Amino acid sequence: MAEIKQEYDGLVLGAGIAGMQAALDLAGQGFDVLLVERAPSIGGVMVGLNKVFPTLDCSSCICTPRMAEVAHHERITLLTYTELKHLERTARGFSVTLVKKPRYVVEEDCIGCAKCELACNVVVPHEFDYGLGAHAAVYIPHGNAIPQVAVLDPQYCMFDGACARACPTDCIDFTQQPEEINVQAGAVILATGLKLVPLDVKKEYGGGKYVNVMNPLAMERLQSPNGPYGHVMRPSDGKIPRSIAYVQCAGSRDKSIGVPYCSRICCMYALKQGIMIRQHLPETEVTIYHMDIRAFGKGYEQFYRRAVGEGIRVVKAKVARITEEPNKDLKLRVELIDEGGRVAEIRHDLVVLSQGVIPGWKPDGAAPVRIDEDGFFLIPEMAARPANSSHEGVFVAGVATGPKDIPDAIVEAGAAAMEAAMYLGRSQARAGGVQ
Amino acid sequence: MSEIKRNWREDLKIFRERMGGVTQERKDWQKEQRDYSKAISGVLEKGARTVPEIAEASGLPSDKILWHLMAMKKYGKIAEAGRSGDYFRYELKGGQS
Amino acid sequence: MPDNGRLKIGVYWAASCGGCDVSVFEIGFRILDLLQIADVVFWPCAADFKYADVAAYPDAYIDVCLFNGGIRNTEQEEVARLLRKKSRTLVAYGACAADGGIPALANLSSREALFQFAYHDSPSTENPGGVEPQVKTDTPFGQLEIPDFYSAVLRLKDVVSVDYEIPGCPPQADRVWEVIQAVAGGAVPANNGALRVGCTLKSVCDECPLEKRLVKITQFRRHHEFRPEPGWCLLEQGQPCMGPATRGGCGALCLKAGMRCEGCYGPPVEVTDQGTAITGAIGALLDAQNEKRAGELIGQIPDPAGTFYRFSMASSHMKARR
Amino acid sequence: MGMDGVNGDGAQGAVAGDLRIGVFVCHCGGNISDIVNVETVVRQAAELPGVAVSTGHMFCCSDPGQAAIEQQIREQRLNRVIVAACSPSLHELTFRRAVARAGLNPYLFEHINIREHVSWVVEDKEQATRKAFRLIRAAVARAAHLAPLTKRRIQIHPSVLVIGGGIAGLTAARDLAARGIRVTIVESNPFLGGRLAQLYRIYPTGQRAREILDPLIRQVAADPLITVYTNAQLESSTGVIGDFRTTVRLTPRGVTEDCPDPQAAIDSCPEECVDQFNLGLSKRMAIYKPYDGCYPDLPAIDWRNCTKCGACFQACGGRGIQLDDQPQFVEIQSGAIIIAVGLNTYGPRHGEYGYGQYPEVITLAQMNRLLDPEGPTKGRLLVNGRTVRSVGFLHCVGSLQREGIHRPMADGKLNMYCSRVCCTTTMHTAEQVRERFPGVHVYDFHEDIRTYGRRHESYYDHVCEQGVAFIRFDPMRPPAVEADPKGEAALVVRTVDRLTAGEEIEVPVDLLVLATGLVARDMTRLIDLYRCSVGADRFLMEVHPKLRPVELAASGLFLAGSVQGPMDIGESTAAAAAAAAKASALISTGTIEMDPFVAEVREDRCSGCRICLNACPFSAITRNEEFARAEVNPAVCLGCGTCVATCPCNAIQQYGFSDEQIKAEVAALLAEKPEYGPGWQPRIVAFLCYWCSYTGADNAGTARLKYPANADIVKVMCSGRIDPELITSAFSWGADGVMVLGCHIGDCHYTSGNHKTMVRMPLVRRLLAQFGIEPERFRHEWVSAAEGEKFSRLVKEMTEQVRALGPLNWPSHLDAVGVGHGHDLEPWGEEQTCQITAD
């Protein structure tokens, strides 16, 4: 862990692609930035993706250089495994209270060798792989993690000391406690990212009980070359799926569960995952049941047509219900809209629910920003100042202001950094500082 | 790099107390892990098998077999050994099969 | 042999076509000026000298020996060694001596394959006994010995040290005259570095008048397959022109006549391997956005090694087929 | 712009005096030393030529470890340092800094990876130790050719040129000025505001467009740091990042501030012409203001329609009207340029869905003008003077075009893309129609409804609730429009409704609004001036859609707003602010520092063949026509080295990755005489690009994927740097196999460096085949940063393949051919044997 100063120009909360970009764009303008991430590694959702649409570049190939840039930037201080406790305006900017969670590993001493991980006798579901893979109770978050530093999960620890015995640098520290860190920041950027609509609200799709109904980010991990299985297989029994269904708008455009909006990225990732599946498993059928295909971005429509050309079946339909067969296959009751609403029952090996996107973090009083009725941060001037929150000096970027794809998140992060820079310039000018 | 020598054995005792010791939950989890890895190793000693084959031979649910198998694969105890239809086969590493 | 103070000149013809010998005459009437100051002491093609005559000369007797052709057999190597000993300055004259030249294209076939074709398979061969030449053959008149055939064509500098090299197939007359003048004027001492003379430090492109339009190659075509647009770079038009990867000095003669450069002056000064040099360049020139297209375009070059190493096989990294 | 030389004091060669190399081998607390016998390696390294110090350390990266290195540099007067430890991505910078602290040029340091690439992946300890030593030996050989380098520093002129005075350009300018940066806006029209001025209400806030635009323009106009040129067209441009010089042609406005009564001038004009601002729905004079409150608030003369009759001149008493002014030219110097020229709307062709044929067919943009209370109908829904009782909206006109259905555009291409904003605009407009004219029926003909953005879906929901009828047509059978034969309505739209199982329906409408798409402006000028590239959709192409969405390939050029593709207002302002952030970062640092690994042309060797111009992904190479040779602009070069591999004369070299260095490295890897026999180990040289494949190999290491020790990695920045000559060199020096691994096509850190690899390697393969080298000995693959598994598999396969083939042993082949190791015989002067003797 780097030396934490008392004061920073900017605090960026969330080190996913938007937060990293905002930090870089702010630091690039000469401001000192504290970048805070609650997970043990930076990189957010993006570093766990396989490929990105519509270019099909490798996600980690383009994300990891950016992570390294953040880590090596002389004006950016990185604080991982840390959460925001409280944030409030003072005369001098913002007074910030952070809580650094115990890693039980001394960050600056750990050399990332994973000897502790290999020595540990307990395996635990890996959050990075959405539970499909495992890690030891003490582990390096993942191969591309930054920092490459181990973290111990005390929930599963058997207290046999195997890790401490194996550690060549004596960096396992069982005495660590949550640590409160107080800093001052001139401006704040919230880039707190996304979560998916929990499966249990979609009772008609099994409510999370069916093992072969999976979330799209988990599918992303399955497709990744460094994923939990190394192949696309279904979690119930390791079968290579021969027919995969994507159910779109599963938790989006659905007023009944409080997510009336479009989640914006699901059409494209379903098409992308479909293309990747068909490339690796040409005999596997991919069917996307959708309401509208929203291929609106640059090169997206072309990508959509390519996907159809590669044999992905795109069916305008409503999926009323999913039921699980004894062999864990899934039966979909489908209303085929383009066939005049004919109802059919269709069997698939594996179903991916294009679960809606919801905010990854809610301030709940920790930060003085207002939330809009859709749950995302309220933006008073959405057209003119899309990165300004309801609170002066607090800026927002990425999916925290609504679902969006990577380019839009990066662009908005730049905008948030620019707004923060202007704000800092003004407040420094007011304070008589040199700017 | 700091040069403090830690007395981790002492620290571990205190840590263990603070975390509530080896609870039943922890024990159960370790038992499950041990049972599964034993069952999987037992079946694979006879040769490479698919997940449903291991599940059938061991009488354990195939989704959990898969999970523990993948954990064992990650830490180098199991290797993939080709395919059989729509399933991959797995074998013990180190020539035990 | 009295030293009359005149320049002693030798010319020899090894594994080559003889064009280089002729090219010496291309200096035209200037040859008369040359004979004013020089004596020819060895030139089997032009005057009757025996090897024994040369062997009888004192060492370093020949001031300048122009050696053309590569080394394909034992005789040529022996003569090379002899001439090295008897010459103050030994010049590898022409593409074959310098880089192997056309004969070294045979390096893409093994000695066995060459014999198989030449003595058995070629349509014009009538050899019912299946006889192949032997180094030593017993005849009623005694044992007959012919030179042994090497498994590859070597450059002159692969067997003896060389002072200078004049590349070209053949070297360009003006360049030859410049070298002769320099030698006659005493400006060219023995160099021992196989230094290339009679050429420029740049490539043929430097002398080529054809226009570059910075367009990518969309198709490779051979000369007989289309009519190139005059005045426009032939490489850009899809002919595998070797100009970019060929030492300049010829004045881009072929290109001025509408023919692609075949690379006879050998690799440019900083380059050892002419074929990989042009491969690197072609990599940047093809209009291919995907691997399939790249493969198709590359497939249109019929004989890459023969095209890219037409004159410099013996100088290439690989030198000969395995 | 000024730039410091790449080399401190022009020192290109070696450090004066003898080589004194320090080799430091890290144990990494057992991570390395448990597998690699560090003592052996240290002892062997000590005997290599030039090595003055060879030592091991438990943790080289620790403070004491670094201190030990610094101490040795000082005490032993080391002039090259090699650290063999973990991946350079983790600690190369750490050690470079340590070397610099000890007073040595930080680029006289070489980092080698014996953890991720050796100890974590090789099981056999002896093999691992040998491999570690090979890598160190190669680094020592390479180190001899290292030269002191300094980072490039480029000075940045502290101002920005913004091209385009619409919402994006204005936003970017305002933001930059707020950061104290001087900005010049160049707008080609006589008035600021761009397309936003023509919009009425905008989603998702429902605000009047001018509520956003007017205050922004006022702010920009009042800012002393911002200079605005209207009626200004780009003329020419020179320079690069840090110092662009753009010449702008200022078309005379015809009216100056001195004009006593501009309105009288307008009123006096006899020349009526089509009002472009109202999209042809009304007329205006040849001297005009587009709307009240425009900026500048001064009329302009439309020269295409002005007859110079002098009426306005007389109306103003001859003051302030200049009918014969000549264009002026100004040169604008700037450190960066933001391009924000926006886009156009698709103009339907005559007869397309009845457009131009029936006055009742209009575009969505025209509809917006009609709804504006200040518009041509003062906000009334009138067409041809008739009140409208029903309105149809037809989506995707000029977007989502399909082959065989739609006619291509002038350039022969179809507009395949989605125009992104039209669905929500249509919903928003339909909502306004339903609210303001409750008696009017609204029909919506669509293929898909793409209300993707925040709050967009609620417009869709609202109009559904408001009773708008939705009809889903089949894109392969688009609707047909004709005059209503029954005369009940103005028009009838015939289509098939997929929502009602393909029923054929006829919908009578009084007004049909075509939701026309958005198209790129003519970019020819920008392409000429700034070498921008455009995509198949004709919009400007960012350098990387994910990583660098607001930057162009050439450094210092940024994109703001819809010049890049369709965007709504909020997206445009966000993109503008993001571009401003990039420009601000550039300007505020004053100088930028870049890695010194740039390419440089040797003038005396360059033949000016221009092939390298094709190779550079960043247009960093230009040809100096006077001297007929190429020049690399070090300010633009990003150091991929693709040109180096391209130059057929080897006249280009790259600092840090010269042919000399790489060849020394390869030769040293192969220097050991192989042991043939049962224990024979194939020797494989693997050339890897740093960004993807090298990281992929690291990834294999962190995942502890075991593979044979036979592939020795040679790192280059981009696979485009891998000169085919390196491959033949490796074979001729004894490699049994060669691997070339780069980023997948599309992933290249340098945009297209690997495209060159993609062409070269198959050609190399063909050459090798002709020399009798089995295809299994040469492998070219794409390996991404995440594909550690693939990397290890490839090495395994390659090793097995080559082992099965047996040794290649080209040096012995050359001996057999009779040319030894391909070099000359003994130097001249020594005894030469000769069989021919004098009689």
PDB file of C-alpha atoms in Angstrom, chain A residues 25-95:
ATOM      1  CA  ASP A  25      -7.626  12.062 -17.166  1.00  0.00           C
ATOM      2  CA  LEU A  26      -7.630  14.000 -13.921  1.00  0.00           C
ATOM      3  CA  ALA A  27      -4.080  13.082 -12.967  1.00  0.00           C
ATOM      4  CA  GLY A  28      -3.018  13.871 -16.518  1.00  0.00           C
ATOM      5  CA  GLN A  29      -4.061  17.452 -15.908  1.00  0.00           C
ATOM      6  CA  GLY A  30      -1.701  17.689 -12.963  1.00  0.00           C
ATOM      7  CA  PHE A  31      -4.003  16.803 -10.096  1.00  0.00           C
ATOM      8  CA  ASP A  32      -3.199  14.320  -7.344  1.00  0.00           C
ATOM      9  CA  VAL A  33      -5.783  11.580  -7.326  1.00  0.00           C
ATOM     10  CA  LEU A  34      -6.703   8.956  -4.781  1.00  0.00           C
ATOM     11  CA  LEU A  35      -8.308   6.017  -6.560  1.00  0.00           C
ATOM     12  CA  VAL A  36     -10.308   3.798  -4.251  1.00  0.00           C
ATOM     13  CA  GLU A  37     -11.520   0.311  -5.155  1.00  0.00           C
ATOM     14  CA  ARG A  38     -13.512  -1.975  -2.919  1.00  0.00           C
ATOM     15  CA  ALA A  39     -12.359  -5.194  -4.607  1.00  0.00           C
ATOM     16  CA  PRO A  40      -8.858  -6.527  -3.965  1.00  0.00           C
ATOM     17  CA  SER A  41      -7.827  -5.717  -7.565  1.00  0.00           C
ATOM     18  CA  ILE A  42      -8.578  -2.854  -9.887  1.00  0.00           C
ATOM     19  CA  GLY A  43     -10.036  -3.499 -13.328  1.00  0.00           C
ATOM     20  CA  GLY A  44     -13.712  -3.837 -12.473  1.00  0.00           C
ATOM     21  CA  VAL A  45     -16.016  -5.881 -14.636  1.00  0.00           C
ATOM     22  CA  MET A  46     -14.018  -5.299 -17.793  1.00  0.00           C
ATOM     23  CA  VAL A  47     -10.903  -7.230 -16.813  1.00  0.00           C
ATOM     24  CA  GLY A  48     -13.036 -10.342 -16.389  1.00  0.00           C
ATOM     25  CA  LEU A  49     -14.617 -10.135 -19.825  1.00  0.00           C
ATOM     26  CA  ASN A  50     -13.510 -12.346 -22.677  1.00  0.00           C
ATOM     27  CA  LYS A  51     -13.877 -10.180 -25.757  1.00  0.00           C
ATOM     28  CA  VAL A  52     -15.478  -6.822 -26.314  1.00  0.00           C
ATOM     29  CA  PHE A  53     -17.995  -5.976 -29.010  1.00  0.00           C
ATOM     30  CA  PRO A  54     -18.061  -5.058 -31.819  1.00  0.00           C
ATOM     31  CA  THR A  55     -14.341  -5.355 -32.522  1.00  0.00           C
ATOM     32  CA  LEU A  56     -13.909  -8.638 -30.642  1.00  0.00           C
ATOM     33  CA  ASP A  57     -10.652  -7.449 -29.147  1.00  0.00           C
ATOM     34  CA  CYS A  58      -9.488  -9.338 -26.154  1.00  0.00           C
ATOM     35  CA  SER A  59     -10.801  -7.471 -23.146  1.00  0.00           C
ATOM     36  CA  SER A  60      -7.911  -8.087 -20.813  1.00  0.00           C
ATOM     37  CA  CYS A  61      -5.442  -7.149 -23.568  1.00  0.00           C
ATOM     38  CA  ILE A  62      -6.865  -3.673 -23.656  1.00  0.00           C
ATOM     39  CA  CYS A  63      -7.729  -3.406 -19.982  1.00  0.00           C
ATOM     40  CA  THR A  64      -4.470  -4.567 -18.405  1.00  0.00           C
ATOM     41  CA  PRO A  65      -2.232  -1.905 -19.989  1.00  0.00           C
ATOM     42  CA  ARG A  66      -4.645   0.679 -18.624  1.00  0.00           C
ATOM     43  CA  MET A  67      -4.469  -0.941 -15.178  1.00  0.00           C
ATOM     44  CA  ALA A  68      -0.683  -0.828 -15.316  1.00  0.00           C
ATOM     45  CA  GLU A  69      -0.801   2.810 -16.369  1.00  0.00           C
ATOM     46  CA  VAL A  70      -2.949   3.630 -13.357  1.00  0.00           C
ATOM     47  CA  ALA A  71      -0.694   1.678 -11.037  1.00  0.00           C
ATOM     48  CA  HIS A  72       2.463   3.396 -12.252  1.00  0.00           C
ATOM     49  CA  HIS A  73       1.089   6.928 -12.556  1.00  0.00           C
ATOM     50  CA  GLU A  74       2.997   9.202 -10.261  1.00  0.00           C
ATOM     51  CA  ARG A  75      -0.027  11.333  -9.453  1.00  0.00           C
ATOM     52  CA  ILE A  76      -2.385   8.444  -8.729  1.00  0.00           C
ATOM     53  CA  THR A  77      -2.466   6.709  -5.378  1.00  0.00           C
ATOM     54  CA  LEU A  78      -4.211   3.381  -5.422  1.00  0.00           C
ATOM     55  CA  LEU A  79      -6.186   2.097  -2.477  1.00  0.00           C
ATOM     56  CA  THR A  80      -7.711  -1.324  -3.077  1.00  0.00           C
ATOM     57  CA  TYR A  81      -9.949  -3.425  -0.836  1.00  0.00           C
ATOM     58  CA  THR A  82     -11.246  -0.170   0.593  1.00  0.00           C
ATOM     59  CA  GLU A  83     -14.762   1.147   0.918  1.00  0.00           C
ATOM     60  CA  LEU A  84     -16.198   4.565   1.396  1.00  0.00           C
ATOM     61  CA  LYS A  85     -17.683   5.118   4.809  1.00  0.00           C
ATOM     62  CA  HIS A  86     -18.517   8.741   4.649  1.00  0.00           C
ATOM     63  CA  LEU A  87     -18.083  11.752   2.466  1.00  0.00           C
ATOM     64  CA  GLU A  88     -19.112  15.275   3.264  1.00  0.00           C
ATOM     65  CA  ARG A  89     -18.481  18.776   2.113  1.00  0.00           C
ATOM     66  CA  THR A  90     -16.427  21.044   4.229  1.00  0.00           C
ATOM     67  CA  ALA A  91     -15.135  24.524   3.675  1.00  0.00           C
ATOM     68  CA  ARG A  92     -12.007  23.047   2.154  1.00  0.00           C
ATOM     69  CA  GLY A  93     -13.571  20.529  -0.136  1.00  0.00           C
ATOM     70  CA  PHE A  94     -14.617  17.077   0.967  1.00  0.00           C
ATOM     71  CA  SER A  95     -13.831  15.258   4.114  1.00  0.00           C
TER      72      SER A  95
END
